[in-house]
Amino acid sequence: INAEYMGKNFKMASDQRDCLLILDFGSQYTHLIARRVRELGIFCRMQPCNAALDSAISGFVKGIILSGGPSSVYEQGAPHAEPWVWSLGVPVLGICYGFQEMAQHFGGVVSPSDKREFGAAVLERRCASCADPLFGALTPDELHIWMSHGDKVTELPRGFIVAACTTSCPVAAAMDETRRLYGLQFHPEVTHTPGGRKILSGFADICNVPRTWSMSSFLSETEAAIRAQVGPTAEVVGACSGGGDSTVMA
């Protein structure tokens, strides 16, 4: 449900709810990131990476996740995050392309890999104490991860440290705890990364975002908001293409 299509006066309870904001850089997994976050009981929003920050929700954004994407950050025309992402003052987690975008923005170097990496790898923690927020709860079996990238961070920005590596990726994870910036070269949202849920949960803890959201509460709030907007006598037009999403909505 998008309030833009319902009229500017359409408001839901979720408009004033603490959330994680996911910025989409064109990844096929962006919706899966949102699903994993919601499975943790956390309300999240998703918008294009170049979108302006909605002033109505800026005070409720507790953390930002930058998705992966098919582009190379150093190429002309590649998508980049808007300046407000770095000035809002909330924790930021970059995943794959999102990590590379973060590294380049703060003065690091992103380079093409000798060979595109697509498949399983095993994470090796490089800093047991500093990596605890994201990796401290992982068991040895949960250090298996899934890589899918053609570029890699070859030089970290000042203030960042290497948190984890693999045999083929010297910087598989990095962080700047002072600025609460975290980057992963792998994908925590896919099932091939068994510890991914704990990693995302650790980031949520850093953001101190409530875990009180559920789909059932979202549906009831949305229904109530629509009833309040429509009133007791107005008519509602529901368009159904025949696909699964529109049929369920209808």
Short mmCIF file of N, CA, C and O in Angstrom, two decimals, residues 2 4-5 21-27 30-31 45-54 57 64-68 79-85 97 101:
data_model
loop_
_atom_site.label_atom_id
_atom_site.label_comp_id
_atom_site.label_asym_id
_atom_site.label_seq_id
_atom_site.Cartn_x
_atom_site.Cartn_y
_atom_site.Cartn_z
N ASN A 2 0.70 2.11 -0.95
CA ASN A 2 1.50 3.32 -1.05
C ASN A 2 0.57 4.51 -0.91
O ASN A 2 -0.36 4.68 -1.70
N GLU A 4 0.95 7.44 -1.65
CA GLU A 4 0.98 8.34 -2.80
C GLU A 4 -0.18 8.04 -3.74
O GLU A 4 -0.75 8.94 -4.36
N TYR A 5 -0.52 6.76 -3.86
CA TYR A 5 -1.60 6.37 -4.77
C TYR A 5 -2.97 6.48 -4.11
O TYR A 5 -3.99 6.41 -4.77
N LEU A 21 15.28 1.25 6.99
CA LEU A 21 15.05 1.69 5.61
C LEU A 21 16.02 0.97 4.69
O LEU A 21 17.23 1.03 4.88
N ILE A 22 15.49 0.27 3.68
CA ILE A 22 16.30 -0.46 2.71
C ILE A 22 16.34 0.34 1.42
O ILE A 22 15.30 0.68 0.85
N LEU A 23 17.54 0.64 0.96
CA LEU A 23 17.71 1.36 -0.31
C LEU A 23 18.11 0.37 -1.39
O LEU A 23 19.09 -0.36 -1.24
N ASP A 24 17.36 0.37 -2.48
CA ASP A 24 17.52 -0.62 -3.54
C ASP A 24 18.44 -0.11 -4.64
O ASP A 24 18.16 0.89 -5.29
N PHE A 25 19.55 -0.83 -4.87
CA PHE A 25 20.49 -0.50 -5.93
C PHE A 25 20.32 -1.43 -7.13
O PHE A 25 21.22 -1.54 -7.96
N GLY A 26 19.18 -2.10 -7.20
CA GLY A 26 18.90 -2.95 -8.35
C GLY A 26 19.15 -4.43 -8.12
O GLY A 26 19.19 -5.21 -9.07
N SER A 27 19.30 -4.83 -6.87
CA SER A 27 19.56 -6.23 -6.57
C SER A 27 18.32 -7.09 -6.75
O SER A 27 17.20 -6.65 -6.48
N THR A 30 16.68 -7.64 -3.07
CA THR A 30 16.25 -6.56 -2.19
C THR A 30 14.98 -6.90 -1.44
O THR A 30 14.88 -6.68 -0.22
N HIS A 31 14.02 -7.47 -2.13
CA HIS A 31 12.78 -7.86 -1.45
C HIS A 31 13.04 -8.96 -0.43
O HIS A 31 12.35 -9.03 0.60
N ARG A 45 10.97 -0.27 5.49
CA ARG A 45 10.54 0.38 4.27
C ARG A 45 11.60 0.12 3.19
O ARG A 45 12.77 -0.08 3.50
N MET A 46 11.17 0.18 1.95
CA MET A 46 12.08 -0.02 0.85
C MET A 46 11.85 1.07 -0.19
O MET A 46 10.69 1.37 -0.53
N GLN A 47 12.92 1.68 -0.68
CA GLN A 47 12.78 2.70 -1.70
C GLN A 47 14.02 2.72 -2.59
O GLN A 47 15.06 2.16 -2.23
N PRO A 48 13.93 3.34 -3.77
CA PRO A 48 15.08 3.40 -4.67
C PRO A 48 16.26 4.11 -4.01
O PRO A 48 16.07 5.00 -3.17
N CYS A 49 17.46 3.76 -4.44
CA CYS A 49 18.65 4.31 -3.80
C CYS A 49 18.78 5.81 -3.98
O CYS A 49 19.43 6.49 -3.18
N ASN A 50 18.18 6.35 -5.04
CA ASN A 50 18.32 7.78 -5.32
C ASN A 50 17.12 8.59 -4.86
O ASN A 50 16.97 9.75 -5.23
N ALA A 51 16.27 8.00 -4.04
CA ALA A 51 15.08 8.71 -3.57
C ALA A 51 15.44 9.74 -2.51
O ALA A 51 16.40 9.58 -1.75
N ALA A 52 14.65 10.80 -2.46
CA ALA A 52 14.83 11.80 -1.42
C ALA A 52 14.29 11.26 -0.10
O ALA A 52 13.44 10.37 -0.08
N LEU A 53 14.79 11.78 0.98
CA LEU A 53 14.32 11.36 2.30
C LEU A 53 13.01 12.06 2.60
O LEU A 53 12.91 13.29 2.55
N ASP A 54 12.00 11.27 2.90
CA ASP A 54 10.69 11.81 3.26
C ASP A 54 10.78 12.40 4.66
O ASP A 54 11.05 11.68 5.63
N ILE A 57 9.04 10.74 7.69
CA ILE A 57 9.51 9.51 8.34
C ILE A 57 10.96 9.60 8.80
O ILE A 57 11.46 8.66 9.44
N ILE A 64 19.81 2.06 8.18
CA ILE A 64 19.69 1.98 6.73
C ILE A 64 20.47 0.77 6.23
O ILE A 64 21.59 0.51 6.68
N ILE A 65 19.87 0.03 5.31
CA ILE A 65 20.54 -1.09 4.65
C ILE A 65 20.66 -0.77 3.17
O ILE A 65 19.67 -0.44 2.50
N LEU A 66 21.88 -0.83 2.66
CA LEU A 66 22.13 -0.62 1.23
C LEU A 66 22.20 -1.98 0.56
O LEU A 66 23.02 -2.82 0.92
N SER A 67 21.36 -2.21 -0.43
CA SER A 67 21.29 -3.52 -1.08
C SER A 67 22.47 -3.74 -2.02
O SER A 67 23.27 -2.84 -2.28
N GLY A 68 22.53 -4.94 -2.56
CA GLY A 68 23.47 -5.22 -3.63
C GLY A 68 22.96 -4.65 -4.94
O GLY A 68 21.94 -3.95 -4.98
N PRO A 79 24.63 3.77 -10.00
CA PRO A 79 23.79 4.40 -8.97
C PRO A 79 24.57 4.67 -7.70
O PRO A 79 25.44 3.88 -7.31
N HIS A 80 24.23 5.79 -7.06
CA HIS A 80 24.91 6.16 -5.81
C HIS A 80 23.88 6.63 -4.80
O HIS A 80 22.80 7.12 -5.15
N ALA A 81 24.22 6.48 -3.54
CA ALA A 81 23.34 6.92 -2.47
C ALA A 81 23.32 8.44 -2.40
O ALA A 81 24.31 9.10 -2.71
N GLU A 82 22.20 8.97 -1.97
CA GLU A 82 22.07 10.41 -1.80
C GLU A 82 22.83 10.86 -0.55
O GLU A 82 23.02 10.07 0.40
N PRO A 83 23.26 12.11 -0.51
CA PRO A 83 24.06 12.60 0.64
C PRO A 83 23.39 12.41 2.00
O PRO A 83 24.08 12.20 3.01
N TRP A 84 22.06 12.46 2.05
CA TRP A 84 21.39 12.36 3.34
C TRP A 84 21.61 11.01 4.01
O TRP A 84 21.50 10.90 5.24
N VAL A 85 21.94 9.99 3.22
CA VAL A 85 22.18 8.66 3.79
C VAL A 85 23.31 8.72 4.81
O VAL A 85 23.26 8.09 5.87
N TYR A 97 27.19 -4.69 -3.32
CA TYR A 97 27.35 -3.38 -3.95
C TYR A 97 27.21 -2.27 -2.93
O TYR A 97 27.93 -1.26 -2.99
N GLU A 101 29.75 0.72 -2.38
CA GLU A 101 29.31 2.12 -2.43
C GLU A 101 29.78 2.87 -1.18
O GLU A 101 30.27 4.00 -1.25
#
